[in-house]
Amino acid sequence: GAVVSQHPSRVICKSGTSVKIECRSLDFQATTMFWYRQFPKQSLMLMATSNEGSKATYEQGVEKDKFLINHASLTLSTLTVTSAHPEDSSFYICSVPLWQETQYFGPGTRLLVL
Amino acid sequence: QKEVEQDPGPLSVPEGAIVSLNCTYSNSAFQYFMWYRQYSRKGPELLMYTYSSGNKEDGRFTAQVDKSSKYISLFIRDSQPSDSATYLCASNFGNEKLTFGTGTRLTIIP
């Protein structure tokens, strides 16, 4: 069964609005979660590391004020795309690490900004 | 040079054939090696992961790691149309962050 869930699976919004994406770890507690972005026919690009109880760590080139991450509990991390624009349209995927060996990914959220 | 190199394909093989997918990596400090399968518009699904060199088998899938040559392989026996997907190899140092290959698009022809 699924280890990681994401909600919503798909969202369409108008330019300038904010969108929140939830990532839940279903099988175990996670002090760390990861957020990725994937463009069509490309590999995953790590955006940030979500840390329970502390600030997220963003990868170089990722705007922390645009992509707000909150890790509210050991099973929930949220990614908010603020003032979304068409160029933010993408496939957003979260993951939960298994110890430090590998990661389980969520089903992804497809964002379309009109 | 990317740390993990993977032939993007596309790769098409007839149903029932053995599929060989490969990656090379440059950082000898990598410890864990994994293969993910990703269907279109879905998140990656963990197929297998291994620690250091050796083989690991799970049903029709076999993962091989050769640390001496920095080579990672995934073999799929008796390939099925449902195996058609993008396959991503990945590695890490044992510090949670993964380094991915670009992915290989595989099509199994009925």
Tab-separated table of C-alpha atoms in Angstrom:
chain	number	residue	atom	x	y	z
A	1	GLY	CA	0.000	0.000	0.000
A	2	ALA	CA	0.908	3.652	-0.243
A	3	VAL	CA	3.536	4.938	2.127
A	4	VAL	CA	3.144	8.599	1.230
A	5	SER	CA	0.017	10.490	0.180
A	6	GLN	CA	-0.387	13.906	-1.439
A	7	HIS	CA	-3.362	16.175	-1.757
A	8	PRO	CA	-4.618	17.429	-4.093
A	9	SER	CA	-3.553	15.260	-6.994
A	10	ARG	CA	-4.325	18.008	-9.439
A	11	VAL	CA	-5.033	21.715	-9.069
A	12	ILE	CA	-5.792	24.495	-11.507
A	13	CYS	CA	-5.590	28.065	-10.275
A	14	LYS	CA	-5.516	31.601	-11.554
A	15	SER	CA	-2.321	33.587	-11.757
A	16	GLY	CA	-1.627	35.477	-8.536
A	17	THR	CA	-3.356	33.054	-6.191
A	18	SER	CA	-1.682	30.761	-3.666
A	19	VAL	CA	-1.904	26.993	-3.669
A	20	LYS	CA	-1.230	24.621	-0.788
A	21	ILE	CA	-0.105	21.029	-1.347
A	22	GLU	CA	-0.120	18.513	1.508
A	23	CYS	CA	2.214	15.568	1.921
A	24	ARG	CA	1.483	12.894	4.515
A	25	SER	CA	3.652	10.034	5.709
A	26	LEU	CA	1.237	7.158	6.264
A	27	ASP	CA	3.402	4.394	7.669
A	28	PHE	CA	5.970	6.072	9.843
A	29	GLN	CA	6.965	9.308	11.441
A	30	ALA	CA	9.215	11.569	9.453
A	31	THR	CA	11.310	14.348	10.906
A	32	THR	CA	12.448	15.082	7.378
A	33	MET	CA	10.554	15.180	4.102
A	34	PHE	CA	11.654	16.316	0.684
A	35	TRP	CA	9.917	18.376	-2.003
A	36	TYR	CA	10.734	17.909	-5.678
A	37	ARG	CA	9.651	19.496	-8.887
A	38	GLN	CA	9.541	17.672	-12.206
A	39	PHE	CA	9.101	19.124	-15.674
A	40	PRO	CA	7.860	16.939	-18.553
A	41	LYS	CA	10.365	14.317	-19.665
A	42	GLN	CA	12.906	15.483	-17.114
A	43	SER	CA	14.239	14.002	-13.918
A	44	LEU	CA	13.302	15.156	-10.435
A	45	MET	CA	14.745	18.398	-9.129
A	46	LEU	CA	15.070	18.712	-5.364
A	47	MET	CA	13.550	21.975	-4.181
A	48	ALA	CA	13.860	21.814	-0.423
A	49	THR	CA	14.186	19.680	2.669
A	50	SER	CA	11.324	20.013	5.107
A	51	ASN	CA	12.353	19.728	8.758
A	52	GLU	CA	9.858	19.032	11.520
A	53	GLY	CA	9.908	21.819	14.081
A	54	SER	CA	12.406	24.002	12.241
A	55	LYS	CA	12.887	25.936	9.028
A	56	ALA	CA	13.094	24.209	5.700
A	57	THR	CA	16.381	24.040	3.850
A	58	TYR	CA	16.118	25.265	0.269
A	59	GLU	CA	18.282	24.243	-2.663
A	60	GLN	CA	20.220	26.877	-4.518
A	61	GLY	CA	18.035	28.891	-6.855
A	62	VAL	CA	14.729	28.050	-5.141
A	63	GLU	CA	12.873	31.098	-3.846
A	64	LYS	CA	11.966	30.439	-0.225
A	65	ASP	CA	9.407	33.265	-0.199
A	66	LYS	CA	7.616	31.789	-3.177
A	67	PHE	CA	7.649	28.175	-2.028
A	68	LEU	CA	6.692	28.175	1.644
A	69	ILE	CA	7.200	24.910	3.477
A	70	ASN	CA	5.724	24.018	6.836
A	71	HIS	CA	6.427	20.726	8.587
A	72	ALA	CA	3.728	20.901	11.220
A	73	SER	CA	3.924	17.356	12.564
A	74	LEU	CA	5.860	14.132	12.160
A	75	THR	CA	3.456	13.014	9.445
A	76	LEU	CA	2.566	16.204	7.584
A	77	SER	CA	4.480	18.686	5.459
A	78	THR	CA	2.881	21.359	3.301
A	79	LEU	CA	4.185	23.281	0.318
A	80	THR	CA	2.485	26.578	-0.496
A	81	VAL	CA	3.152	28.137	-3.863
A	82	THR	CA	2.514	31.827	-3.254
A	83	SER	CA	1.363	34.252	-5.947
A	84	ALA	CA	1.539	31.496	-8.509
A	85	HIS	CA	2.384	32.303	-12.118
A	86	PRO	CA	2.182	30.161	-15.264
A	87	GLU	CA	5.884	29.332	-15.028
A	88	ASP	CA	5.167	27.632	-11.684
A	89	SER	CA	3.051	25.056	-13.499
A	90	SER	CA	4.723	21.741	-12.890
A	91	PHE	CA	4.503	18.349	-11.199
A	92	TYR	CA	5.325	18.600	-7.490
A	93	ILE	CA	6.300	15.449	-5.614
A	94	CYS	CA	7.156	14.911	-1.972
A	95	SER	CA	9.118	12.069	-0.458
A	96	VAL	CA	9.791	10.519	2.921
A	97	PRO	CA	13.195	9.029	3.696
A	98	LEU	CA	13.614	5.498	4.998
A	99	TRP	CA	16.341	5.887	7.623
A	100	GLN	CA	19.084	7.453	5.481
A	101	GLU	CA	19.111	4.799	2.825
A	102	THR	CA	16.367	5.607	0.363
A	103	GLN	CA	13.118	7.550	-0.116
A	104	TYR	CA	9.475	6.771	-0.737
A	105	PHE	CA	7.663	9.178	-3.013
A	106	GLY	CA	4.135	10.470	-3.009
A	107	PRO	CA	1.884	10.227	-6.076
A	108	GLY	CA	2.557	13.843	-7.028
A	109	THR	CA	0.472	16.980	-7.522
A	110	ARG	CA	0.014	18.479	-10.933
A	111	LEU	CA	-0.272	22.273	-10.759
A	112	LEU	CA	-1.559	24.306	-13.666
A	113	VAL	CA	-1.546	28.073	-13.313
A	114	LEU	CA	-3.667	29.931	-15.835
B	1	GLN	CA	29.970	15.688	-15.663
B	2	LYS	CA	26.820	14.552	-13.884
B	3	GLU	CA	27.332	12.410	-10.815
B	4	VAL	CA	24.901	9.785	-12.116
B	5	GLU	CA	24.668	9.196	-15.860
B	6	GLN	CA	21.818	7.320	-17.485
B	7	ASP	CA	20.948	6.772	-21.125
B	8	PRO	CA	17.581	8.495	-21.600
B	9	GLY	CA	16.530	6.100	-24.363
B	10	PRO	CA	13.859	5.653	-25.493
B	11	LEU	CA	14.238	1.896	-25.355
B	12	SER	CA	11.719	-0.408	-27.028
B	13	VAL	CA	11.780	-4.182	-26.631
B	14	PRO	CA	9.304	-6.941	-27.499
B	15	GLU	CA	7.212	-8.523	-24.785
B	16	GLY	CA	8.965	-11.396	-23.055
B	17	ALA	CA	12.473	-10.073	-23.707
B	18	ILE	CA	15.051	-9.405	-21.034
B	19	VAL	CA	15.541	-5.698	-20.437
B	20	SER	CA	18.843	-4.277	-19.280
B	21	LEU	CA	18.928	-0.756	-17.863
B	22	ASN	CA	22.194	0.817	-16.811
B	23	CYS	CA	23.688	3.781	-15.010
B	24	THR	CA	27.185	4.895	-14.233
B	25	TYR	CA	28.238	7.131	-11.398
B	26	SER	CA	31.335	9.124	-10.629
B	27	ASN	CA	31.370	9.542	-6.840
B	28	SER	CA	32.950	6.549	-5.146
B	29	ALA	CA	31.476	7.667	-1.817
B	30	PHE	CA	27.965	6.609	-2.850
B	31	GLN	CA	26.776	3.763	-0.632
B	32	TYR	CA	23.135	3.069	-1.492
B	33	PHE	CA	21.808	2.434	-4.968
B	34	MET	CA	18.199	2.263	-6.015
B	35	TRP	CA	15.864	1.928	-8.942
B	36	TYR	CA	12.534	3.685	-9.274
B	37	ARG	CA	9.787	3.117	-11.798
B	38	GLN	CA	7.685	6.094	-12.796
B	39	TYR	CA	4.531	5.853	-14.831
B	40	SER	CA	3.332	8.920	-16.700
B	41	ARG	CA	1.850	11.539	-14.369
B	42	LYS	CA	2.636	9.483	-11.256
B	43	GLY	CA	5.235	9.698	-8.507
B	44	PRO	CA	8.287	7.399	-8.644
B	45	GLU	CA	7.780	3.957	-7.150
B	46	LEU	CA	10.713	2.332	-5.359
B	47	LEU	CA	11.525	-0.968	-7.046
B	48	MET	CA	14.707	-2.009	-5.302
B	49	TYR	CA	17.600	-0.630	-3.358
B	50	THR	CA	20.930	-2.143	-2.440
B	51	TYR	CA	23.860	-1.330	-0.239
B	52	SER	CA	27.328	-1.439	-1.793
B	53	SER	CA	28.232	-4.016	-4.447
B	54	GLY	CA	26.297	-7.152	-5.234
B	55	ASN	CA	23.055	-8.464	-6.622
B	56	LYS	CA	19.518	-8.293	-5.347
B	57	GLU	CA	16.584	-10.125	-6.853
B	58	ASP	CA	12.855	-9.517	-6.457
B	59	GLY	CA	10.598	-11.499	-8.728
B	60	ARG	CA	11.347	-10.569	-12.334
B	61	PHE	CA	13.682	-7.762	-11.284
B	62	THR	CA	17.399	-8.029	-10.523
B	63	ALA	CA	19.543	-5.094	-9.438
B	64	GLN	CA	23.319	-5.233	-9.721
B	65	VAL	CA	25.928	-2.840	-8.379
B	66	ASP	CA	29.598	-3.027	-9.292
B	67	LYS	CA	31.413	-0.435	-7.218
B	68	SER	CA	34.763	-1.229	-8.829
B	69	SER	CA	33.476	-0.007	-12.180
B	70	LYS	CA	30.854	2.374	-10.743
B	71	TYR	CA	28.119	0.637	-12.679
B	72	ILE	CA	24.475	0.119	-11.682
B	73	SER	CA	22.156	-2.230	-13.583
B	74	LEU	CA	18.545	-3.320	-13.501
B	75	PHE	CA	17.420	-6.431	-15.353
B	76	ILE	CA	13.789	-7.195	-16.077
B	77	ARG	CA	13.001	-10.763	-17.089
B	78	ASP	CA	9.932	-11.793	-19.058
B	79	SER	CA	9.086	-8.166	-19.718
B	80	GLN	CA	5.425	-7.204	-19.824
B	81	PRO	CA	3.599	-4.249	-21.397
B	82	SER	CA	2.868	-3.069	-17.851
B	83	ASP	CA	6.626	-2.580	-17.399
B	84	SER	CA	6.466	0.317	-19.871
B	85	ALA	CA	7.524	3.335	-17.828
B	86	THR	CA	10.464	5.589	-17.084
B	87	TYR	CA	13.116	3.973	-14.898
B	88	LEU	CA	15.257	6.176	-12.684
B	89	CYS	CA	18.443	5.108	-10.978
B	90	ALA	CA	19.560	6.977	-7.866
B	91	SER	CA	22.356	6.915	-5.331
B	92	ASN	CA	23.209	8.499	-2.003
B	93	PHE	CA	25.922	8.695	0.602
B	94	GLY	CA	23.688	7.442	3.380
B	95	ASN	CA	22.655	11.016	4.167
B	96	GLU	CA	19.098	10.897	2.826
B	97	LYS	CA	19.577	13.160	-0.229
B	98	LEU	CA	19.396	11.293	-3.513
B	99	THR	CA	21.260	11.913	-6.737
B	100	PHE	CA	19.195	10.815	-9.728
B	101	GLY	CA	19.970	9.759	-13.239
B	102	THR	CA	17.954	11.386	-15.986
B	103	GLY	CA	15.696	8.339	-16.414
B	104	THR	CA	15.270	5.832	-19.244
B	105	ARG	CA	11.949	5.613	-21.063
B	106	LEU	CA	11.099	1.976	-21.673
B	107	THR	CA	8.357	0.632	-23.931
B	108	ILE	CA	7.467	-3.059	-24.050
B	109	ILE	CA	5.862	-3.910	-27.358
B	110	PRO	CA	3.085	-6.546	-27.167
